[in-house]
Amino acid sequence: MAIRATTVSASDSVPDSASDSAIESARTSSASAQTPPATDATAATGWVEVRDLWKRYDDHQVLKGVSVSANEHEVISLIGSSGSGKSTLLRCINLLEIPERGEVFVAGERLPFGEPREAGDKRPRKINNWKNVYRLRANLAMVFQSFNLWSHRTILENITEAPIHVLGRPRREVEEEAHALLKRVGIADKAGVYPSALSGGQQQRAAIARALAMHPKAMLFDEPTSALDPELVGEVLSVMRELADEGRTMLVVTHEMDFAREVSDKVIFLHQGQIAEAGTPAQVFDSPQSEAAQKFLSNTRIARK
Amino acid sequence: MSNLADFWDNVREQASVSVCEAVTFATPELFDRGCERLIEGAIVTIGLLVVSCLAGFCIAVPLSLARAFGAPWLSRTAWAYTYLFRGTPLLIQLWLIYFGVGSLGKDLLGPVWWLLGDAERVGLLVLTLNTSAYVAEILRGGFVNVPADQREAAMASGMSPFLTLRRVLFPQALRIAWPAYGNEIILLLKGSALVSTITVLDLMGQLRTLFSRSYALDLFLYGAVLYLILVLIVTGLLRGIERLWIRAS
């Protein structure tokens, strides 16, 4: 419990001087959430919201009570050194990892966890209704670090697979849309080829098209450019920029600090499984309050010079 | 049931007659004398192979899933099954079931007699069980070697475990396992010759019958050539399937 008391949640750490309208709305909307305890299963305040997430692998406690709230059309960047828990946090949102404690809300719907475990119980939370989990995952498209395109299907089939077989949409309509999406991410001529024939940047753009074909309520990006050759990073980031500009709700785990600064509405710095710093890009990058964030940011700046 | 058996007998007879007529201009006299029996035997071998392959595959899929993803007790049970059938000679399996269990007789075995009282059915049963054990291990290797990210992408797009299995894991596991699976089918084809020891008149059974009448060793040479032709057909089919359906990926 001592650890929990020191935990800084995203909404708590928004400074009073917030002039940015996005932050302002996040603040006012989260004001009502300050009274009930963090594990309470009351309605969500954000479009995508996690509350008091605890996740361990065996004896390693990766997340120690993390809360994040993203409003609709908001882009949130999650930064931090490796092992800080940012990828785990993302994977807990669509339950690829199941936390021991915490709540997850997407578009006002609470993920169907069973009764919370006792404090100190190491087992993952029970899931009451897996069908709801599948539906929520379909609403939260994920883009992976290593693309994860299905190697036995063509690029077009990769994109149409889940809309047809998960959402049950008609094939013709989905295929038309898939071609449009491929055109949009700049690989219209690759529809019929297999993923292995594409460059990393092209594969990642195809993976983004695959995510968009689900008409997601929010998109999760797990270090989408970390596996790319430096000269291919730009093409993926520019697609992501466009998505942000058109008002998509995005949670992005990234090491691209310039991207995080330019595109995000909110930046969250994770350190040892807790939120050490959160705010507008200007606040986090220009005047970080915590020592961990100061150190991390100065290191990344040195690394770039 | 008897209609099917009659049909099967007809196919064997007519096919062997017409094949032998077609090849007789090029084949040695000794072969011509046994030709119809040999071709009939080859057709029985093909029948045994096709049915035991299909049935064995159907048994192997759940077994391999139990081995790859099942709870410990389930995985161990499936392992015991594969260990039993891979760890004992096919010949012993055939003899124990046909001469051993089969000797309990019609009255004791009841409805099971339908299966165990007929040499061809016992041959089919044992070949099926035997190959299912091998194919289960081959498929398990396929499932285990599908990269984890493929499954994750499926889960993240909202697929249920069954859909993930059907649309992503199974097709990929089969692609990984395909070369080893093809190998197993060829081994099974040749292993099927052992059913001749329980009186089935497959290609080997017909060879032995003809040999016991003439003691002409050339017969086994012709038999070997016929097996080679069968293997060639199987290999061609496997490659055709691979090219059509597995494609480059």
Coordinates of C-alpha atoms in Angstrom, one line a residue:
Chain A
M1 CA 0.0 0.0 0.0
A2 CA 2.9 2.3 0.6
I3 CA 3.8 2.1 -3.1
R4 CA 0.3 2.9 -4.1
A5 CA 0.3 6.1 -2.1
T6 CA 3.3 7.4 -4.0
T7 CA 1.9 6.5 -7.4
V8 CA 1.2 9.5 -9.6
S9 CA -1.7 9.0 -11.9
A10 CA -1.9 10.8 -15.2
S11 CA -4.8 12.9 -14.2
D12 CA -3.3 13.8 -10.8
S13 CA -0.1 15.1 -12.3
V14 CA -1.6 17.5 -14.7
P15 CA -0.4 20.8 -13.5
D16 CA -2.7 23.6 -12.5
S17 CA -1.3 26.0 -15.0
A18 CA -2.7 23.9 -17.9
S19 CA -3.6 26.3 -20.6
D20 CA -3.8 23.6 -23.3
S21 CA -7.5 22.9 -24.0
A22 CA -7.0 19.2 -24.3
I23 CA -5.4 19.0 -20.9
E24 CA -8.1 21.3 -19.5
S25 CA -10.8 19.0 -20.7
A26 CA -9.0 16.0 -19.4
R27 CA -8.7 17.7 -16.0
T28 CA -12.3 18.7 -15.7
S29 CA -13.6 15.4 -16.9
S30 CA -11.4 13.5 -14.4
A31 CA -12.4 15.8 -11.6
S32 CA -15.3 13.5 -10.8
A33 CA -13.1 10.5 -10.7
Q34 CA -11.0 11.9 -7.8
T35 CA -13.4 11.0 -5.1
P36 CA -14.0 7.2 -5.6
P37 CA -11.1 4.8 -4.8
A38 CA -9.0 3.8 -7.8
T39 CA -10.3 0.3 -8.0
D40 CA -13.9 1.4 -8.2
A41 CA -15.8 0.0 -11.2
T42 CA -17.7 3.2 -11.8
A43 CA -18.1 4.6 -15.3
A44 CA -15.1 5.8 -17.1
T45 CA -14.2 9.4 -17.7
G46 CA -11.9 9.0 -20.6
W47 CA -12.4 7.4 -24.0
V48 CA -9.7 4.9 -23.2
E49 CA -8.9 4.7 -19.6
V50 CA -6.9 2.4 -17.4
R51 CA -7.1 2.7 -13.6
D52 CA -4.6 1.5 -11.0
L53 CA -3.0 -1.2 -13.2
W54 CA -0.8 -3.8 -11.5
K55 CA 1.0 -6.4 -13.5
R56 CA 3.7 -8.8 -12.6
Y57 CA 5.7 -11.5 -14.4
D58 CA 6.6 -14.1 -11.9
D59 CA 8.4 -12.2 -9.2
H60 CA 9.0 -9.0 -11.2
Q61 CA 6.4 -6.4 -10.6
V62 CA 6.3 -4.5 -14.0
L63 CA 3.4 -2.1 -13.4
K64 CA 2.8 -0.7 -10.0
G65 CA -0.5 1.1 -10.1
V66 CA -0.6 3.0 -13.3
S67 CA -3.6 5.1 -14.4
V68 CA -3.9 6.7 -17.8
S69 CA -6.9 8.4 -19.4
A70 CA -7.1 9.4 -23.1
N71 CA -10.0 11.5 -24.4
E72 CA -11.4 10.9 -27.8
H73 CA -9.2 12.3 -30.6
E74 CA -6.2 12.5 -28.2
V75 CA -2.7 11.3 -28.9
I76 CA -0.8 10.1 -25.9
S77 CA 2.8 9.1 -26.1
L78 CA 4.3 6.7 -23.6
I79 CA 8.0 7.2 -23.1
G80 CA 10.6 5.7 -20.8
S81 CA 13.6 3.5 -20.8
S82 CA 13.3 -0.2 -21.6
G83 CA 11.9 -2.2 -18.8
S84 CA 9.9 0.8 -17.5
G85 CA 6.7 -1.0 -18.3
K86 CA 5.4 1.1 -21.1
S87 CA 4.9 -1.8 -23.5
T88 CA 3.3 -3.9 -20.8
L89 CA 0.9 -1.1 -20.1
L90 CA -0.1 -1.0 -23.7
R91 CA -0.6 -4.7 -23.8
C92 CA -2.7 -4.6 -20.7
I93 CA -5.1 -2.2 -22.3
N94 CA -6.2 -4.8 -24.9
L95 CA -5.6 -7.7 -22.4
L96 CA -2.8 -9.4 -24.3
E97 CA -1.5 -9.3 -20.8
I98 CA -3.9 -9.7 -18.0
P99 CA -3.2 -7.6 -15.0
E100 CA -3.6 -8.7 -11.4
R101 CA -5.5 -5.6 -10.4
G102 CA -6.9 -2.6 -12.2
E103 CA -9.7 -1.6 -14.5
V104 CA -9.8 -1.0 -18.2
F105 CA -12.5 1.1 -20.0
V106 CA -12.9 1.6 -23.7
A107 CA -15.5 4.0 -25.0
G108 CA -17.3 3.8 -21.7
E109 CA -17.4 0.1 -21.6
R110 CA -15.7 -1.7 -18.7
L111 CA -13.6 -4.7 -19.5
P112 CA -15.4 -7.7 -18.0
F113 CA -13.1 -8.5 -15.1
G114 CA -14.4 -10.7 -12.3
E115 CA -14.1 -9.7 -8.6
P116 CA -10.8 -8.0 -7.9
R117 CA -8.2 -10.3 -6.2
E118 CA -7.1 -9.7 -2.7
A119 CA -4.1 -7.4 -2.3
G120 CA -1.0 -9.4 -2.7
D121 CA -2.7 -12.1 -4.8
K122 CA -0.3 -12.8 -7.7
R123 CA -2.7 -14.3 -10.1
P124 CA -4.1 -12.4 -13.1
R125 CA -7.6 -11.1 -12.7
K126 CA -10.4 -13.4 -13.7
I127 CA -12.2 -12.7 -16.9
N128 CA -16.0 -13.1 -16.7
N129 CA -16.9 -12.9 -20.4
W130 CA -14.2 -13.6 -22.9
K131 CA -16.5 -12.6 -25.8
N132 CA -16.4 -9.1 -24.5
V133 CA -12.6 -9.2 -24.5
Y134 CA -12.6 -10.3 -28.1
R135 CA -14.9 -7.5 -29.0
L136 CA -12.9 -4.9 -27.1
R137 CA -9.7 -6.1 -28.8
A138 CA -11.4 -5.7 -32.2
N139 CA -12.1 -2.1 -31.2
L140 CA -8.5 -1.4 -30.2
A141 CA -6.4 -2.1 -33.2
M142 CA -2.8 -2.7 -32.3
V143 CA 0.4 -2.0 -34.3
F144 CA 3.4 -4.1 -33.2
Q145 CA 7.1 -3.4 -33.2
S146 CA 7.8 -6.3 -35.5
F147 CA 4.7 -5.7 -37.7
N148 CA 3.3 -9.2 -37.0
L149 CA 1.8 -9.5 -40.5
W150 CA 0.5 -13.1 -41.1
S151 CA 3.1 -14.6 -43.2
H152 CA 0.8 -17.1 -45.0
R153 CA -1.5 -14.5 -46.3
T154 CA -1.0 -11.8 -48.9
I155 CA -1.0 -8.1 -47.9
L156 CA -4.7 -7.8 -49.0
E157 CA -5.7 -10.9 -47.1
N158 CA -3.9 -9.6 -44.1
I159 CA -6.1 -6.6 -44.1
T160 CA -9.4 -8.3 -44.9
E161 CA -8.9 -11.2 -42.6
A162 CA -10.2 -9.8 -39.3
P163 CA -12.9 -7.5 -40.8
I164 CA -14.4 -10.6 -42.6
H165 CA -13.9 -13.3 -40.0
V166 CA -14.1 -11.3 -36.7
L167 CA -16.5 -8.5 -37.7
G168 CA -18.4 -10.6 -40.2
R169 CA -18.5 -7.9 -42.9
P170 CA -19.1 -8.8 -46.5
R171 CA -15.9 -9.7 -48.4
R172 CA -16.5 -7.4 -51.4
E173 CA -17.0 -4.3 -49.3
V174 CA -14.0 -5.1 -47.1
E175 CA -11.7 -5.7 -50.1
E176 CA -12.7 -2.4 -51.7
E177 CA -11.9 -0.6 -48.5
A178 CA -8.6 -2.5 -48.2
H179 CA -7.4 -1.4 -51.6
A180 CA -8.3 2.2 -50.6
L181 CA -6.3 1.8 -47.3
L182 CA -3.3 0.4 -49.2
K183 CA -3.4 3.4 -51.5
R184 CA -3.6 5.7 -48.5
V185 CA -0.5 4.2 -46.9
G186 CA 1.3 4.3 -50.2
I187 CA 1.6 0.6 -51.1
A188 CA -1.4 0.2 -53.5
D189 CA 0.7 -2.0 -55.8
K190 CA 1.5 -4.6 -53.0
A191 CA -1.9 -6.0 -52.5
G192 CA -1.2 -9.4 -54.0
V193 CA 2.3 -10.1 -52.5
Y194 CA 3.3 -11.8 -49.3
P195 CA 4.7 -9.8 -46.4
S196 CA 8.2 -11.3 -46.8
A197 CA 8.5 -9.5 -50.1
L198 CA 8.1 -6.1 -48.5
S199 CA 10.6 -3.8 -46.7
G200 CA 10.1 -3.2 -43.0
G201 CA 8.6 0.2 -43.6
Q202 CA 6.2 -1.2 -46.1
Q203 CA 5.3 -4.0 -43.8
Q204 CA 4.6 -1.6 -41.0
R205 CA 2.4 0.6 -43.2
A206 CA 0.5 -2.5 -44.3
A207 CA 0.1 -3.4 -40.6
I208 CA -1.3 0.1 -40.0
A209 CA -3.7 -0.4 -42.9
R210 CA -4.7 -3.7 -41.3
A211 CA -5.4 -1.9 -38.0
L212 CA -7.4 0.9 -39.8
A213 CA -9.6 -1.7 -41.5
M214 CA -11.1 -2.7 -38.2
H215 CA -12.5 0.9 -37.8
P216 CA -10.9 1.0 -34.3
K217 CA -12.2 3.2 -31.6
A218 CA -8.5 3.8 -30.5
M219 CA -5.2 2.6 -31.9
L220 CA -2.3 1.2 -29.9
F221 CA 1.2 1.5 -31.3
D222 CA 3.9 -0.6 -29.6
E223 CA 7.2 1.0 -30.6
P224 CA 6.1 1.0 -34.3
T225 CA 9.4 2.2 -35.6
S226 CA 11.9 0.5 -33.3
A227 CA 12.5 -2.5 -35.7
L228 CA 13.0 -0.3 -38.8
D229 CA 16.2 0.8 -40.5
P230 CA 16.7 4.5 -39.8
E231 CA 15.9 5.6 -43.4
L232 CA 12.5 3.8 -43.2
V233 CA 11.3 5.4 -40.0
G234 CA 10.1 8.5 -41.7
E235 CA 7.6 6.9 -44.0
V236 CA 5.9 5.2 -41.0
L237 CA 5.9 8.3 -38.8
S238 CA 4.4 10.4 -41.6
V239 CA 1.5 7.9 -41.9
M240 CA 1.0 8.1 -38.1
R241 CA 1.1 11.9 -38.2
E242 CA -1.7 11.9 -40.7
L243 CA -3.8 9.6 -38.4
A244 CA -3.2 11.9 -35.5
D245 CA -4.2 14.9 -37.7
E246 CA -7.5 13.3 -38.6
G247 CA -8.3 13.0 -34.9
R248 CA -7.8 9.4 -34.2
T249 CA -7.4 8.4 -30.6
M250 CA -3.9 6.9 -30.3
L251 CA -1.7 5.6 -27.6
V252 CA 1.9 5.4 -28.8
V253 CA 4.8 3.7 -27.1
T254 CA 7.8 5.3 -28.7
H255 CA 11.4 6.2 -28.6
E256 CA 10.9 8.9 -31.3
M257 CA 11.1 12.0 -29.1
D258 CA 10.6 14.5 -31.9
F259 CA 7.5 12.6 -33.0
A260 CA 6.2 12.5 -29.4
R261 CA 6.8 16.2 -29.0
E262 CA 5.2 17.3 -32.2
V263 CA 2.2 15.0 -32.4
S264 CA 1.1 14.2 -28.8
D265 CA -1.5 16.0 -26.8
K266 CA -0.1 14.3 -23.7
V267 CA 3.2 12.7 -22.9
I268 CA 3.6 10.2 -20.1
F269 CA 7.0 9.2 -18.8
L270 CA 7.1 5.8 -17.1
H271 CA 9.8 4.9 -14.6
Q272 CA 10.0 1.5 -12.9
G273 CA 6.4 0.7 -13.4
Q274 CA 5.0 4.0 -12.3
I275 CA 4.2 7.3 -13.9
A276 CA 7.0 9.6 -13.0
E277 CA 6.0 12.5 -15.3
A278 CA 2.9 13.4 -17.3
G279 CA 1.7 16.5 -19.1
T280 CA 1.9 18.4 -22.3
P281 CA 4.9 17.7 -24.5
A282 CA 6.3 21.1 -23.6
Q283 CA 6.0 20.4 -19.8
V284 CA 7.5 17.0 -20.0
F285 CA 10.3 17.7 -22.5
D286 CA 11.2 21.3 -21.4
S287 CA 10.8 21.3 -17.7
P288 CA 10.6 17.8 -16.3
Q289 CA 10.1 17.8 -12.6
S290 CA 11.2 14.3 -11.6
E291 CA 14.8 13.3 -11.5
A292 CA 14.2 10.1 -13.5
A293 CA 12.7 12.1 -16.4
Q294 CA 15.4 14.7 -16.3
K295 CA 18.1 12.0 -16.5
F296 CA 16.2 10.0 -19.3
L297 CA 15.6 13.1 -21.4
S298 CA 19.2 14.4 -21.1
N299 CA 20.5 10.9 -22.1
T300 CA 18.3 10.7 -25.2
R301 CA 19.4 14.2 -26.2
I302 CA 23.1 13.3 -25.8
A303 CA 22.5 10.1 -27.8
R304 CA 21.1 12.1 -30.7
K305 CA 24.1 14.5 -30.8
Chain B
M1 CA -22.1 -51.1 -46.9
S2 CA -22.1 -54.1 -49.2
N3 CA -22.8 -51.8 -52.1
L4 CA -19.6 -50.0 -51.4
A5 CA -17.7 -53.2 -51.1
D6 CA -19.1 -54.5 -54.4
F7 CA -18.2 -51.2 -56.0
W8 CA -14.7 -51.5 -54.7
D9 CA -14.3 -55.0 -56.0
N10 CA -15.5 -53.9 -59.4
V11 CA -13.1 -51.1 -59.6
R12 CA -10.2 -53.3 -58.7
E13 CA -11.1 -55.9 -61.2
Q14 CA -11.8 -53.7 -64.1
A15 CA -8.9 -51.3 -63.5
S16 CA -6.4 -54.1 -63.3
V17 CA -7.7 -55.8 -66.5
S18 CA -7.5 -52.6 -68.5
V19 CA -4.1 -51.5 -67.0
C20 CA -2.7 -54.9 -67.9
E21 CA -4.1 -54.8 -71.4
A22 CA -2.5 -51.4 -71.9
V23 CA 1.0 -52.3 -70.7
T24 CA 1.3 -55.9 -72.0
F25 CA 3.2 -54.9 -75.2
A26 CA 6.1 -53.7 -73.1
T27 CA 6.2 -56.0 -70.2
P28 CA 8.0 -59.3 -69.8
E29 CA 6.0 -62.5 -69.9
L30 CA 6.4 -63.4 -66.2
F31 CA 5.0 -60.1 -65.3
D32 CA 2.0 -60.5 -67.7
R33 CA 1.0 -63.7 -66.0
G34 CA 0.7 -62.1 -62.6
C35 CA -0.2 -58.6 -63.9
E36 CA -3.8 -58.5 -62.9
R37 CA -3.2 -59.7 -59.4
L38 CA -0.3 -57.3 -58.9
I39 CA -2.3 -54.3 -60.2
E40 CA -5.2 -55.3 -58.0
G41 CA -2.8 -55.5 -55.1
A42 CA -1.4 -52.1 -55.9
I43 CA -5.0 -50.7 -55.9
V44 CA -5.6 -52.2 -52.4
T45 CA -2.3 -50.6 -51.3
I46 CA -3.5 -47.2 -52.6
G47 CA -6.9 -47.7 -50.9
L48 CA -5.2 -48.5 -47.5
L49 CA -2.9 -45.5 -47.9
V50 CA -5.6 -43.0 -48.8
V51 CA -8.0 -44.1 -46.0
S52 CA -5.4 -44.4 -43.3
C53 CA -3.9 -41.1 -44.2
L54 CA -7.2 -39.2 -44.0
A55 CA -8.4 -41.0 -40.9
G56 CA -5.0 -40.8 -39.3
F57 CA -4.8 -37.1 -39.9
C58 CA -8.2 -36.6 -38.3
I59 CA -7.0 -38.3 -35.2
A60 CA -3.6 -36.6 -35.3
V61 CA -5.0 -33.0 -35.2
P62 CA -6.6 -33.2 -31.7
L63 CA -3.7 -35.3 -30.5
S64 CA -1.2 -32.6 -31.7
L65 CA -3.3 -29.9 -30.1
A66 CA -3.3 -31.7 -26.8
R67 CA 0.5 -32.2 -27.1
A68 CA 1.1 -28.5 -28.0
F69 CA -1.4 -26.6 -26.0
G70 CA -3.2 -29.0 -23.7
A71 CA -3.2 -29.1 -19.9
P72 CA -0.4 -31.2 -18.5
W73 CA -2.5 -34.3 -18.0
L74 CA -4.0 -34.1 -21.5
S75 CA -0.6 -33.5 -23.0
R76 CA 0.8 -36.5 -21.1
T77 CA -2.0 -38.7 -22.2
A78 CA -1.5 -37.8 -25.8
W79 CA 2.2 -38.4 -25.4
A80 CA 1.6 -41.9 -24.0
Y81 CA -0.5 -42.7 -27.1
T82 CA 2.1 -41.5 -29.5
Y83 CA 4.8 -43.3 -27.5
L84 CA 2.9 -46.5 -27.6
F85 CA 2.4 -46.5 -31.3
R86 CA 5.8 -45.1 -32.3
G87 CA 7.7 -47.2 -29.8
T88 CA 6.5 -50.6 -31.0
P89 CA 6.9 -52.3 -34.3
L90 CA 4.0 -52.0 -36.7
L91 CA 4.3 -55.8 -37.3
I92 CA 3.7 -56.5 -33.6
Q93 CA 0.7 -54.1 -33.5
L94 CA -0.8 -55.9 -36.5
W95 CA -0.3 -59.3 -35.1
L96 CA -1.5 -58.5 -31.5
I97 CA -4.7 -57.0 -32.8
Y98 CA -5.4 -59.5 -35.6
F99 CA -4.2 -62.7 -34.1
G100 CA -4.3 -61.7 -30.5
V101 CA -7.4 -59.6 -29.8
G102 CA -9.1 -61.1 -32.9
S103 CA -8.8 -64.6 -31.6
L104 CA -11.3 -63.8 -28.8
G105 CA -13.8 -64.6 -31.4
K106 CA -17.2 -63.3 -32.7
D107 CA -19.1 -64.0 -29.5
L108 CA -16.8 -62.3 -27.1
L109 CA -16.1 -59.3 -29.3
G110 CA -19.7 -58.5 -30.2
P111 CA -19.9 -55.5 -32.5
V112 CA -16.1 -55.0 -32.4
W113 CA -15.9 -58.3 -34.4
W114 CA -17.1 -56.3 -37.5
L115 CA -13.8 -54.4 -37.2
L116 CA -11.4 -57.1 -36.0
G117 CA -12.8 -60.1 -37.9
D118 CA -11.7 -58.9 -41.2
A119 CA -8.0 -58.6 -42.2
E120 CA -8.4 -55.6 -44.4
R121 CA -10.2 -53.7 -41.7
V122 CA -7.6 -54.6 -39.1
G123 CA -4.9 -53.5 -41.5
L124 CA -6.7 -50.2 -42.0
L125 CA -7.2 -49.7 -38.3
V126 CA -3.7 -50.4 -37.3
L127 CA -2.2 -48.3 -40.1
T128 CA -4.5 -45.4 -39.1
L129 CA -3.6 -45.6 -35.4
N130 CA 0.1 -46.0 -36.2
T131 CA 0.3 -43.1 -38.6
S132 CA -1.8 -40.8 -36.4
A133 CA 0.9 -41.1 -33.7
Y134 CA 3.6 -40.0 -36.1
V135 CA 1.6 -37.2 -37.7
A136 CA 0.5 -35.9 -34.3
E137 CA 4.2 -35.4 -33.4
I138 CA 4.9 -33.8 -36.8
L139 CA 2.0 -31.4 -36.4
R140 CA 2.9 -30.6 -32.8
G141 CA 6.3 -29.5 -34.1
G142 CA 4.5 -27.3 -36.6
F143 CA 2.3 -25.7 -33.9
V144 CA 5.2 -25.1 -31.5
N145 CA 7.2 -23.5 -34.3
V146 CA 4.6 -20.9 -35.4
P147 CA 6.2 -17.6 -34.3
A148 CA 4.4 -16.2 -31.2
D149 CA 3.9 -12.8 -33.0
Q150 CA 1.5 -14.5 -35.5
R151 CA -0.8 -15.6 -32.6
E152 CA -0.5 -12.3 -30.9
A153 CA -1.6 -10.4 -34.0
A154 CA -4.6 -12.7 -34.3
M155 CA -5.6 -12.2 -30.6
A156 CA -5.1 -8.4 -30.9
S157 CA -7.5 -8.3 -33.8
G158 CA -10.2 -9.9 -31.7
M159 CA -10.1 -13.5 -32.8
S160 CA -11.3 -16.1 -30.4
P161 CA -8.8 -19.0 -29.7
F162 CA -10.7 -21.2 -32.1
L163 CA -10.6 -18.7 -34.9
T164 CA -7.0 -18.1 -34.2
L165 CA -6.3 -21.8 -34.5
R166 CA -8.3 -22.2 -37.6
R167 CA -7.2 -19.1 -39.5
V168 CA -3.6 -18.6 -38.4
L169 CA -2.0 -21.3 -36.3
F170 CA -3.3 -24.4 -38.2
P171 CA -2.4 -23.2 -41.7
Q172 CA 1.0 -22.1 -40.6
A173 CA 1.7 -25.2 -38.6
L174 CA 0.8 -27.3 -41.7
R175 CA 3.1 -25.3 -43.8
I176 CA 6.0 -25.9 -41.4
A177 CA 5.1 -29.6 -41.0
W178 CA 4.5 -30.3 -44.7
P179 CA 7.9 -31.7 -45.7
A180 CA 8.0 -34.0 -42.7
Y181 CA 4.4 -35.0 -43.3
G182 CA 5.2 -36.0 -46.9
N183 CA 8.0 -38.1 -45.6
E184 CA 5.6 -39.9 -43.2
I185 CA 3.1 -40.7 -46.0
I186 CA 5.9 -42.4 -48.0
L187 CA 7.0 -44.4 -45.0
L188 CA 3.4 -45.4 -44.4
L189 CA 3.1 -46.5 -48.0
K190 CA 6.0 -48.9 -47.6
G191 CA 5.0 -49.8 -44.1
S192 CA 1.6 -50.9 -45.4
A193 CA 3.4 -53.9 -47.0
L194 CA 3.3 -55.5 -43.5
V195 CA -0.5 -56.0 -43.7
S196 CA 0.3 -58.9 -46.1
T197 CA 1.4 -60.9 -43.0
I198 CA -2.2 -60.8 -41.7
T199 CA -3.5 -62.2 -45.1
V200 CA -4.4 -58.9 -46.7
L201 CA -3.9 -59.1 -50.5
D202 CA -2.2 -55.8 -51.0
L203 CA 0.6 -55.4 -53.5
M204 CA 3.0 -57.3 -51.1
G205 CA 0.4 -59.9 -50.4
Q206 CA -0.2 -60.6 -54.1
L207 CA 3.6 -60.7 -54.6
R208 CA 4.0 -63.3 -51.9
T209 CA 1.1 -65.4 -53.3
L210 CA 2.6 -65.4 -56.8
F211 CA 6.0 -66.1 -55.5
S212 CA 4.8 -69.1 -53.5
R213 CA 3.5 -70.6 -56.8
S214 CA 6.5 -69.9 -59.0
Y215 CA 9.5 -69.2 -56.8
A216 CA 10.5 -66.6 -59.5
L217 CA 12.5 -63.9 -57.7
D218 CA 12.0 -61.5 -60.6
L219 CA 8.5 -61.0 -59.2
F220 CA 10.0 -59.0 -56.3
L221 CA 11.8 -56.8 -58.8
Y222 CA 8.5 -56.0 -60.5
G223 CA 7.0 -55.4 -57.1
A224 CA 9.8 -52.9 -56.2
V225 CA 9.2 -51.1 -59.5
L226 CA 5.4 -50.9 -58.7
Y227 CA 6.2 -49.5 -55.3
L228 CA 8.5 -46.9 -56.9
I229 CA 5.7 -45.9 -59.2
L230 CA 3.3 -45.5 -56.3
V231 CA 5.9 -43.4 -54.4
L232 CA 6.3 -41.3 -57.5
I233 CA 2.6 -40.6 -57.7
V234 CA 2.4 -39.7 -54.0
T235 CA 5.4 -37.4 -54.3
G236 CA 3.9 -35.7 -57.3
L237 CA 0.5 -35.2 -55.5
L238 CA 2.3 -33.8 -52.4
R239 CA 4.2 -31.4 -54.5
G240 CA 1.1 -30.4 -56.4
I241 CA -0.7 -29.6 -53.2
E242 CA 2.2 -27.7 -51.9
R243 CA 2.4 -25.5 -55.0
L244 CA -1.3 -25.0 -55.3
W245 CA -2.3 -24.3 -51.8
I246 CA 0.8 -23.6 -49.7
R247 CA 2.3 -21.3 -52.2
A248 CA 5.2 -19.0 -51.5
S249 CA 5.0 -17.1 -48.3

